CSV table of C-alpha atoms in Angstrom, one decimal:
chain,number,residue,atom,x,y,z
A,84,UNK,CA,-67.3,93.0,194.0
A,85,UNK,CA,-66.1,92.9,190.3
A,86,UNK,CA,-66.7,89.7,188.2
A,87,UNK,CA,-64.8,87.7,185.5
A,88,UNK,CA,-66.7,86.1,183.0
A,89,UNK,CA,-64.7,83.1,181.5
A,90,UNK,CA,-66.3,81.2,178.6
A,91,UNK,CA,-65.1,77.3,178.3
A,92,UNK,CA,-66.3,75.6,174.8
A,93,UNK,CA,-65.5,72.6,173.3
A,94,UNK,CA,-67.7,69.4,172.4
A,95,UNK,CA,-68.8,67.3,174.6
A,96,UNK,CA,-66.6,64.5,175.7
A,97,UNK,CA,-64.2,66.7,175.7
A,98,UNK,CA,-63.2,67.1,179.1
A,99,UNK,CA,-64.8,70.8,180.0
A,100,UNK,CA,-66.5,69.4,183.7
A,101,UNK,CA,-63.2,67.3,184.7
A,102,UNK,CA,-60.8,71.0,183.7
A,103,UNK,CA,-63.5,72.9,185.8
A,104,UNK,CA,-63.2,70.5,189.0
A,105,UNK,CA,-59.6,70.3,188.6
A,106,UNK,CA,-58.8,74.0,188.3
A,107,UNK,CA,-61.3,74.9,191.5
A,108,UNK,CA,-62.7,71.9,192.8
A,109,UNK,CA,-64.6,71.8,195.8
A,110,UNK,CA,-65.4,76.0,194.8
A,111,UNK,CA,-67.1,74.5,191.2
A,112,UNK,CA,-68.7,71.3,193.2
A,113,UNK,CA,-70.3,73.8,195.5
A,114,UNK,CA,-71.4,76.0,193.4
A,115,UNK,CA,-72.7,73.3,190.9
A,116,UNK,CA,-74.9,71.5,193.8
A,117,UNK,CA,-77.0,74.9,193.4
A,118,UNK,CA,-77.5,75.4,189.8
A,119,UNK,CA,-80.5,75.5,187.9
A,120,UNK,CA,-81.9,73.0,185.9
A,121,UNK,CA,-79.4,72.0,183.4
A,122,UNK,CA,-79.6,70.8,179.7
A,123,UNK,CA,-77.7,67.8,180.8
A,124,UNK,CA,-81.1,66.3,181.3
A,125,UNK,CA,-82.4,66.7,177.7
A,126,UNK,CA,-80.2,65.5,175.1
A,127,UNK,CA,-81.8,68.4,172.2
A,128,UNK,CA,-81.1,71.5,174.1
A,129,UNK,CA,-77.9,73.2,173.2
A,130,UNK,CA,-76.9,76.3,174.8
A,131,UNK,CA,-74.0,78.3,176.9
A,132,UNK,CA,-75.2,78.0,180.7
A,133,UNK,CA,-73.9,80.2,183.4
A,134,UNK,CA,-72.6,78.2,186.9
A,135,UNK,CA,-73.4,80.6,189.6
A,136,UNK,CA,-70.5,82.9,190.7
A,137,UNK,CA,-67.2,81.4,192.5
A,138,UNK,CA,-66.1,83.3,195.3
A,139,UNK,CA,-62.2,83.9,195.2
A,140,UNK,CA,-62.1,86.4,197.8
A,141,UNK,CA,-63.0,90.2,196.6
A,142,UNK,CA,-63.8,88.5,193.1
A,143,UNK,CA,-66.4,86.6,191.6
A,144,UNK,CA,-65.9,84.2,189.2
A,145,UNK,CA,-68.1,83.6,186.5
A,146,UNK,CA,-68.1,80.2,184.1
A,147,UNK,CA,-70.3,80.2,181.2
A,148,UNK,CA,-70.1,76.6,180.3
A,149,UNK,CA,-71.6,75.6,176.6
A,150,UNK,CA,-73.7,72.0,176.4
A,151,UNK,CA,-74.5,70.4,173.1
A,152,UNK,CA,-71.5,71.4,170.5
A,153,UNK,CA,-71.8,68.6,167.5
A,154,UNK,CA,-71.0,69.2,163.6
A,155,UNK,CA,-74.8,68.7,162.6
A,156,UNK,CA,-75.4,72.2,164.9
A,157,UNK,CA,-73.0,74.5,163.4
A,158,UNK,CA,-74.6,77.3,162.2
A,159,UNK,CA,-76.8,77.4,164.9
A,160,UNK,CA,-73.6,77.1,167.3
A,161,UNK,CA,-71.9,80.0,165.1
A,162,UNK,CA,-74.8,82.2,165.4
A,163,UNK,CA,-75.4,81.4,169.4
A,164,UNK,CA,-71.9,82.4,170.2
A,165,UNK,CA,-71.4,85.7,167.8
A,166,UNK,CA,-74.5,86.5,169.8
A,167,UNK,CA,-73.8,85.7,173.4
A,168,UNK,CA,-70.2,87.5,172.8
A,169,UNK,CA,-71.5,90.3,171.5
A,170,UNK,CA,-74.3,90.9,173.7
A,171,UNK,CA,-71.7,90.4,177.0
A,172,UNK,CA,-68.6,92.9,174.9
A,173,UNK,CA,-71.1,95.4,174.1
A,174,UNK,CA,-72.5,96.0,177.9
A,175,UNK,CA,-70.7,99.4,179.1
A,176,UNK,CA,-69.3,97.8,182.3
A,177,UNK,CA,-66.1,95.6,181.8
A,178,UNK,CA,-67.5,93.5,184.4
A,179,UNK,CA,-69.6,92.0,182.3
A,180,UNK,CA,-67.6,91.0,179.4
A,181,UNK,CA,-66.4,87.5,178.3
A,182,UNK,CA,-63.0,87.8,179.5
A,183,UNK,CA,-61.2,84.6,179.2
A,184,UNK,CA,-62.0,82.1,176.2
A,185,UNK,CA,-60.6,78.7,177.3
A,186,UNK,CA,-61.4,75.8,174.2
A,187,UNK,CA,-60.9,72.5,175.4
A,188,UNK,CA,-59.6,69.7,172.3
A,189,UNK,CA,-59.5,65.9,174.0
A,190,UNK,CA,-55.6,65.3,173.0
A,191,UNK,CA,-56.3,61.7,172.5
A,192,UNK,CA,-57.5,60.6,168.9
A,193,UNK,CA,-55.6,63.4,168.1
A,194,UNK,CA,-58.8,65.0,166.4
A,195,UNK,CA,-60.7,68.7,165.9
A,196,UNK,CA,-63.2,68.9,163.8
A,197,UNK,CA,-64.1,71.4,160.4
A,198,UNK,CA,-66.6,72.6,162.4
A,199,UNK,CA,-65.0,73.5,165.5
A,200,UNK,CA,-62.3,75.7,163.3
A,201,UNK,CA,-64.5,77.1,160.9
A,202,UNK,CA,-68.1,77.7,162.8
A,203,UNK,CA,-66.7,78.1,166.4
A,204,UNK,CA,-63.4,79.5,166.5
A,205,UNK,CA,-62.8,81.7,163.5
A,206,UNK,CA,-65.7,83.8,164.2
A,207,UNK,CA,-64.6,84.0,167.5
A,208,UNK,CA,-61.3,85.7,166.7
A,209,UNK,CA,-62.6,87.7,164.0
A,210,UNK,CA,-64.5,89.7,166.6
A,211,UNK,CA,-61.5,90.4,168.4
A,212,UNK,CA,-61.5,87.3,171.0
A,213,UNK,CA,-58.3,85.7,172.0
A,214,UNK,CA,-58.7,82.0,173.0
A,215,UNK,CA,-56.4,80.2,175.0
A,216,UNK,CA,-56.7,75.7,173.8
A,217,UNK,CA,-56.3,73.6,176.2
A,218,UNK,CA,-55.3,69.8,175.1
A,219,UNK,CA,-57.4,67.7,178.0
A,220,UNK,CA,-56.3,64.0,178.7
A,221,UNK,CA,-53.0,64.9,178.0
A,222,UNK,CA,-52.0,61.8,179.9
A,223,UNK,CA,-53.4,59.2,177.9
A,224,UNK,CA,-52.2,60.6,174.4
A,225,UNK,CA,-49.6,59.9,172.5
A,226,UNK,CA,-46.7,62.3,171.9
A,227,UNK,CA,-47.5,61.8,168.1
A,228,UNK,CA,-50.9,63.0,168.9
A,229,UNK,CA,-50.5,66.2,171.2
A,230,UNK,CA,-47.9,66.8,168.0
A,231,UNK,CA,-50.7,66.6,165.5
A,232,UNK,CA,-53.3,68.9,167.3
A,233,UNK,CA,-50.3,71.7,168.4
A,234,UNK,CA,-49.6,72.0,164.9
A,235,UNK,CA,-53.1,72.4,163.5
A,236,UNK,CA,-53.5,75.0,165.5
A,237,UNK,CA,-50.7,77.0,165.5
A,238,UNK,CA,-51.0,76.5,161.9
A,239,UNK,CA,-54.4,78.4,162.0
A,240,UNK,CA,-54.3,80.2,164.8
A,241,UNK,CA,-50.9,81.8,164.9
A,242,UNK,CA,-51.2,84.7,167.4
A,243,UNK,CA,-53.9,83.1,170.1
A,244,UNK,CA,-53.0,82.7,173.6
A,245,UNK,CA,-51.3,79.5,173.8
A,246,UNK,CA,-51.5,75.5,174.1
A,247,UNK,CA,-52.0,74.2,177.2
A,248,UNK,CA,-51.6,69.9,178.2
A,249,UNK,CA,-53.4,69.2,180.7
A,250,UNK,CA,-54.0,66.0,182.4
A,251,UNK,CA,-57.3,66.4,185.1
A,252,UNK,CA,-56.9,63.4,187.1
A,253,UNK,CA,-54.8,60.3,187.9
A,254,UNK,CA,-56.0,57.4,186.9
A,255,UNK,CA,-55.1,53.6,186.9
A,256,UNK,CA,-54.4,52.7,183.5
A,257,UNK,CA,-55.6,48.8,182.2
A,258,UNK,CA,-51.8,48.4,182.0
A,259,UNK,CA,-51.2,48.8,185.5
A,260,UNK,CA,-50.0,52.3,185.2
A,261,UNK,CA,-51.0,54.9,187.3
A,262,UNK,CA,-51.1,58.9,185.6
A,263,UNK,CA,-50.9,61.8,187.5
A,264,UNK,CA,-52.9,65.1,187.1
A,265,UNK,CA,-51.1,68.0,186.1
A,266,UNK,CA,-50.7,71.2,184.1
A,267,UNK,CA,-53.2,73.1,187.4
A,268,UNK,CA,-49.9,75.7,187.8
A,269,UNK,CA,-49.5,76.4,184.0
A,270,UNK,CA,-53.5,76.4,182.9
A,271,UNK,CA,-54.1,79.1,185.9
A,272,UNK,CA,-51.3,81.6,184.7
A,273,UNK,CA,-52.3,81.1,181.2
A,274,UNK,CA,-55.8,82.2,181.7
A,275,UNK,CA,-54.4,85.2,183.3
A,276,UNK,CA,-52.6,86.1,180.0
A,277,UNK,CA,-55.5,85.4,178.2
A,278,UNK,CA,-57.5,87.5,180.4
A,279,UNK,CA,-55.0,90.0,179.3
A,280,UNK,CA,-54.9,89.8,175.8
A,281,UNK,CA,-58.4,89.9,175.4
A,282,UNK,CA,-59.0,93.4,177.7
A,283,UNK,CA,-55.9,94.7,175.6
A,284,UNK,CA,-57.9,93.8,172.6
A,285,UNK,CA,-61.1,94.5,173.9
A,286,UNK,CA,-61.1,97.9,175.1
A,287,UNK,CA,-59.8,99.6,172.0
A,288,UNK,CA,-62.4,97.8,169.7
A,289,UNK,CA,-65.4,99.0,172.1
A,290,UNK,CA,-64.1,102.1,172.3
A,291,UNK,CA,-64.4,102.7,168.4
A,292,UNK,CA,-67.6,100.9,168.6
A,293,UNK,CA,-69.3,103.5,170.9
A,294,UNK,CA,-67.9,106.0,169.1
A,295,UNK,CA,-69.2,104.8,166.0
A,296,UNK,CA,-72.5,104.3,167.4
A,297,UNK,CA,-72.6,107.8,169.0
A,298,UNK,CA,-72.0,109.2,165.7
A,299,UNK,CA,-74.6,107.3,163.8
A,300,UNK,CA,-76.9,108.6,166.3
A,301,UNK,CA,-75.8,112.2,165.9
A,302,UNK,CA,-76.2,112.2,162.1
A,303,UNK,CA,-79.2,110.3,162.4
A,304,UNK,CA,-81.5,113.3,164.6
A,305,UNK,CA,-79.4,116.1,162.7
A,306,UNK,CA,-81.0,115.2,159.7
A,307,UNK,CA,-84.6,114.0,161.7
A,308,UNK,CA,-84.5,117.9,162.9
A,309,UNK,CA,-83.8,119.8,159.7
A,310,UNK,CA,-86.4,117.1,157.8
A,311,UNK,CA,-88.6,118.8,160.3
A,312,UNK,CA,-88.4,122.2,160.8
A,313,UNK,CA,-87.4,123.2,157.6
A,314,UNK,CA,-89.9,125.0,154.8
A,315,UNK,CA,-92.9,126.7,155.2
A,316,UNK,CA,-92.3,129.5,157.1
A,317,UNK,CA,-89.3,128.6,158.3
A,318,UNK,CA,-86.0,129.6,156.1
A,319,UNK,CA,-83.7,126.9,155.6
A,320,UNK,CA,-80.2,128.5,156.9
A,321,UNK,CA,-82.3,129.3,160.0
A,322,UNK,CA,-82.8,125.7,160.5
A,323,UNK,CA,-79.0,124.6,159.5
A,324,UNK,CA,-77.9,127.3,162.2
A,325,UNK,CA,-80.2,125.1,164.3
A,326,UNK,CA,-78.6,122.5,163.3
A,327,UNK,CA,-74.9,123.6,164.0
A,328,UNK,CA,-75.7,124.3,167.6
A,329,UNK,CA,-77.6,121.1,168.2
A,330,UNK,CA,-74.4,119.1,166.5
A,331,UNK,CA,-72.1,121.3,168.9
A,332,UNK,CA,-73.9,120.0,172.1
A,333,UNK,CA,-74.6,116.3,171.1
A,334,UNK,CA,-71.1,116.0,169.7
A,335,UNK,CA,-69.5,117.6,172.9
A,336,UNK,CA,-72.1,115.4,175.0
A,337,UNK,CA,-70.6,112.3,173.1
A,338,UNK,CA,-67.0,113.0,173.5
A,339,UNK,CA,-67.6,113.3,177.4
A,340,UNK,CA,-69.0,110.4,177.5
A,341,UNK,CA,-66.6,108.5,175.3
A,342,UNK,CA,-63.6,109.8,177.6
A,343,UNK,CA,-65.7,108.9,181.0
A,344,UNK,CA,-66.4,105.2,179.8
A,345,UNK,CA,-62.7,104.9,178.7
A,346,UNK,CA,-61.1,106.3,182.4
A,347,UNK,CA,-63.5,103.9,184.0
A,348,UNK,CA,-63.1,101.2,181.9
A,349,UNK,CA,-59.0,101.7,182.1
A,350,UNK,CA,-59.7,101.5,186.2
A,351,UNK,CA,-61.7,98.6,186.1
A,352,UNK,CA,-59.2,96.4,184.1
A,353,UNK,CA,-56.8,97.6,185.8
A,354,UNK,CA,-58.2,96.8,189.5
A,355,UNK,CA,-59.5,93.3,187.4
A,356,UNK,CA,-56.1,92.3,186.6
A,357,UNK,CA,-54.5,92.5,189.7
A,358,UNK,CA,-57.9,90.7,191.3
A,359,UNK,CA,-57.4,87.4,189.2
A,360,UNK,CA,-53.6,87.9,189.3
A,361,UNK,CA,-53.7,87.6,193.3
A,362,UNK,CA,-55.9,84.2,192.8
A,363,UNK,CA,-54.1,82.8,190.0
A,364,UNK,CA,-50.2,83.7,190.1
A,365,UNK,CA,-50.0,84.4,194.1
A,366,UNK,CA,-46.4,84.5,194.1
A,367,UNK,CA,-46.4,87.8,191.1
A,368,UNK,CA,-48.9,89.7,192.8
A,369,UNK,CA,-50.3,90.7,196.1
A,370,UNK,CA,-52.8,93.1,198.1
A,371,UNK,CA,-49.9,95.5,198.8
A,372,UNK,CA,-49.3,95.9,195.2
A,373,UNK,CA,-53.4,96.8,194.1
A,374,UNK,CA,-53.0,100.6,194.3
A,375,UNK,CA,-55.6,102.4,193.5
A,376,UNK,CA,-55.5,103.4,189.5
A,377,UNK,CA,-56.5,106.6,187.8
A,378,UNK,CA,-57.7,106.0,183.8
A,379,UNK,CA,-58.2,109.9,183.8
A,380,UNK,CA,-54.3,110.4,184.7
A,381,UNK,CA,-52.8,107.6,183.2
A,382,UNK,CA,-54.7,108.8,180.0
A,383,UNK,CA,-52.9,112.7,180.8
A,384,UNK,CA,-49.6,111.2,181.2
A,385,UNK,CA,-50.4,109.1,177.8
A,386,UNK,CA,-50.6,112.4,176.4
A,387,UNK,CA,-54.3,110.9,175.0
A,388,UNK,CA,-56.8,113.7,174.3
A,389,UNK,CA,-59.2,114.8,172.4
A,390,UNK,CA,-61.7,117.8,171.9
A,391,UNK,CA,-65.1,117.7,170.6
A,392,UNK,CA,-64.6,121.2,168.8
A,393,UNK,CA,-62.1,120.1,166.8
A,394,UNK,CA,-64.6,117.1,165.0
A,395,UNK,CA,-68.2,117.4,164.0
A,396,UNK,CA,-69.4,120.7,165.0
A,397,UNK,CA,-66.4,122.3,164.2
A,398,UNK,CA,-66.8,120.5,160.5
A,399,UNK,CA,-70.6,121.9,160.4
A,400,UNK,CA,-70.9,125.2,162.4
A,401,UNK,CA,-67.8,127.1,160.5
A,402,UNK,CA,-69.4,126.7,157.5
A,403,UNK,CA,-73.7,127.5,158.2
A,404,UNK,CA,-72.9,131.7,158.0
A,405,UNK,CA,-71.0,131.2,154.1
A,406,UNK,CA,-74.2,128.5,153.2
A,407,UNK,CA,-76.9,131.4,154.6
A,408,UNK,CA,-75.2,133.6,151.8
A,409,UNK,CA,-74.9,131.6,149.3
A,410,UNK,CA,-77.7,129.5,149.3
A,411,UNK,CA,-80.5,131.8,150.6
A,412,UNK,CA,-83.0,130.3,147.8
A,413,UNK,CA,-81.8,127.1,147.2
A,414,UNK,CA,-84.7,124.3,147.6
A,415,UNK,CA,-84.7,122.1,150.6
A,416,UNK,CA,-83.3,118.8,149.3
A,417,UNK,CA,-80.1,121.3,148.1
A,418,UNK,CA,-79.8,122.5,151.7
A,419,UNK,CA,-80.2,118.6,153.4
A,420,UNK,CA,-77.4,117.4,150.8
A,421,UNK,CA,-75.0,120.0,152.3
A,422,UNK,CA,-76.2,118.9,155.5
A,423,UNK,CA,-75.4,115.7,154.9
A,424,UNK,CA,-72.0,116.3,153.2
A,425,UNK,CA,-70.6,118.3,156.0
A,426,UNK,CA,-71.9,116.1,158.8
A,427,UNK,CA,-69.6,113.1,157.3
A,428,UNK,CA,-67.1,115.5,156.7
A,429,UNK,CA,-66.8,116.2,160.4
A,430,UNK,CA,-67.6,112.7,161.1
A,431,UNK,CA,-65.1,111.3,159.4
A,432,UNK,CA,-62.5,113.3,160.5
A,433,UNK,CA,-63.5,112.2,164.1
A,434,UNK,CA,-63.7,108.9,163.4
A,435,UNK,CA,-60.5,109.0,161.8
A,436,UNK,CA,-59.0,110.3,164.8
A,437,UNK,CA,-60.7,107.8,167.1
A,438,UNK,CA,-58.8,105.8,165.5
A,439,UNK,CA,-55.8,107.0,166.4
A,440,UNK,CA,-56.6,107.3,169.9
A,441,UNK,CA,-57.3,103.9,169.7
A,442,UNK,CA,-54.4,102.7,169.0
A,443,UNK,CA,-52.4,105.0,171.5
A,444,UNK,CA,-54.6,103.3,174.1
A,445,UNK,CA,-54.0,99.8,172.7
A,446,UNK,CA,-50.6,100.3,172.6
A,447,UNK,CA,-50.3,101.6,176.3
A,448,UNK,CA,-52.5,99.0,177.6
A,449,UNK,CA,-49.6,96.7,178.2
A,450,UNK,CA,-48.0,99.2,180.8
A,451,UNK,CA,-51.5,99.7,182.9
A,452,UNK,CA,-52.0,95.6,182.5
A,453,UNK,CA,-48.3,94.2,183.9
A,454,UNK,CA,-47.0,92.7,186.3
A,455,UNK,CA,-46.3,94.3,189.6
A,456,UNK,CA,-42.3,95.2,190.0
A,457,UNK,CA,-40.4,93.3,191.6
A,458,UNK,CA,-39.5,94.9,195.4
């Protein structure tokens, strides 16, 4: 059963616990009857605390709900979420990414806070997040006030995933007036496009982060290995030779493994879309339209490829028979600085072309992440 990780913020007071009962209701008050020991109890603790999962038929549901967001905790806020972001985005399995940011403002008072922009949100969006705002007690606010808060943050945050007014309950109002909930319809489909956004976003980034990391890794034990096996007895072109063929293999290992993790991830947003798409906009999607999805031809007919001879060891292993030659009795530290030169010279070129790929990828996303056609 996949999962979907969605990440609700915003201070307290703000209206996060009415949004969550109003969205799923009975699902969150089950679900809530069983949870651990929250911070609710201590007034110090801050934190982002994990409900356990909602059911939603073949899909669980996942809401990581934060506790204790005030302007005297910023940087410890800032830090808290870089690191609770990064360590879910980084995990190899989509599954287990933060896939829907929802930031909740209370529209009356009109009022977000320095902190909030600056500590919470910006950082959030630097690191590739796309955050959907969500103006709660929409009902008791003044036009003047929704107004105010739309155009701070459009102002800021041009190309996020929308304002949403949402009202989470009717109430009687001193006046006599009773106000309706709404905004359910439009807040569900809206996560869906933020889900989205963000696995548009997403995938490309951790793709070039793996490869990056993959990279660094391979330049790191190329150099361990020459540092030592070569001298003494040992001539130092031997050793690069070494070198090339162990650059060949790791790089060729790496570019497997690059192309693996993308076809699966490609599949698993894929079959994640449609999942939430089913539970949140029934009448755009349905069973008979979740055919099973290929990352490893949709990436064929994307005419996306790549070849891990044409990179790093191609970079390094040409070249080891004209340094044997010329450098037969250069010193060691002459040999490790060729090393060195060649292996960013082949890593760069790879990188550079990850890059590319990248882009291909984001830029197709949209076609593997749509909605179904009409029949």
């Amino acid at each position: 059963m996949l999962k979907v990780n969605a990440l609700i913020l915003g201070k307290s007071g703000s209206g996060k616990s009415s949004l969550l009962n109003y969205l799923w209701g009975a699902k969150i008050a089950d679900v809530a009857a069983g949870r651990p020991v929250t911070p609710e109890s201590d007034s110090s603790s801050q934190g982002i605390y994990p409900y356990p999962p909602v059911i939603l038929d073949e899909l669980q549901l996942v809401i990581h709900d934060s506790w204790g967001m005030e302007a005297n905790k910023a940087e410890k806020w800032k830090d808290l979420i870089k690191k609770e972001s990064q360590k879910c985005d980084s995990s190899n399995k989509i599954s287990n990414w933060i896939h829907t940011i929802i930031y909740c403002v209370s529209a009356k008072g009109a009022r977000i806070e320095d902190f909030e922009l600056d500590s919470i949100i910006s950082p959030l969006i630097a690191d590739g997040n796309r955050i959907l705002f969500v103006l709660t007690k929409a009902d008791i606010a003044s036009e003047n006030e929704k107004v105010s808060l739309r155009n701070i943050l459009t102002s800021q945050f041009p190309h996020q995933s929308g304002i949403i007014e949402v009202s989470s309950h009717s109430q009687l109002l001193r006046s006599g007036k009773r106000t309706e909930a709404f905004g359910r319809e439009e807040m569900l489909e809206a996560i869906l496009s933020n889900l989205r956004q963000n696995l548009i976003e997403k995938i490309p980034t951790q793709l070039l982060r793996r490869a990056r990391e993959g990279t660094a890794t391979l330049r790191r034990e190329a150099i361990a290995y020459y540092n030592k096996e070569a001298g003494f007895t040992r001539t130092y072109p031997a050793v690069l030779s070494e070198v090339g063929a162990l650059v060949q293999n790791d790089s060729s290992k790496l570019v497997i493994n690059i192309n693996l993790w993308v076809e699966q991830a490609l599949k698993d947003a894929a079959e994640i879309y449609h999942l939430v798409g089913m539970q949140f906009s029934p009448n755009n999607f349905s069973k008979n339209d979740n055919k099973t999805f290929s990352g490893a031809a949709f990436l064929t007919q994307s005419n996306i490829s790549w070849k891990a001879e044409d990179y790093i060891a191609n970079t390094l292993f040409h070249l080891v028979p004209g340094i044997n030659i010329l450098f037969m009795f250069a010193k060691k530290e002459m040999h490790r600085n060729m090393l060195i030169e060649k292996l960013d010279e082949g890593i760069n070129s790879f990188e550079n072309d990850i890059v590319k790929i990248a882009q291909q990828i984001h830029s197709k996303l949209g076609e593997v992440l749509a909605l179904p056609a009409p029949t």
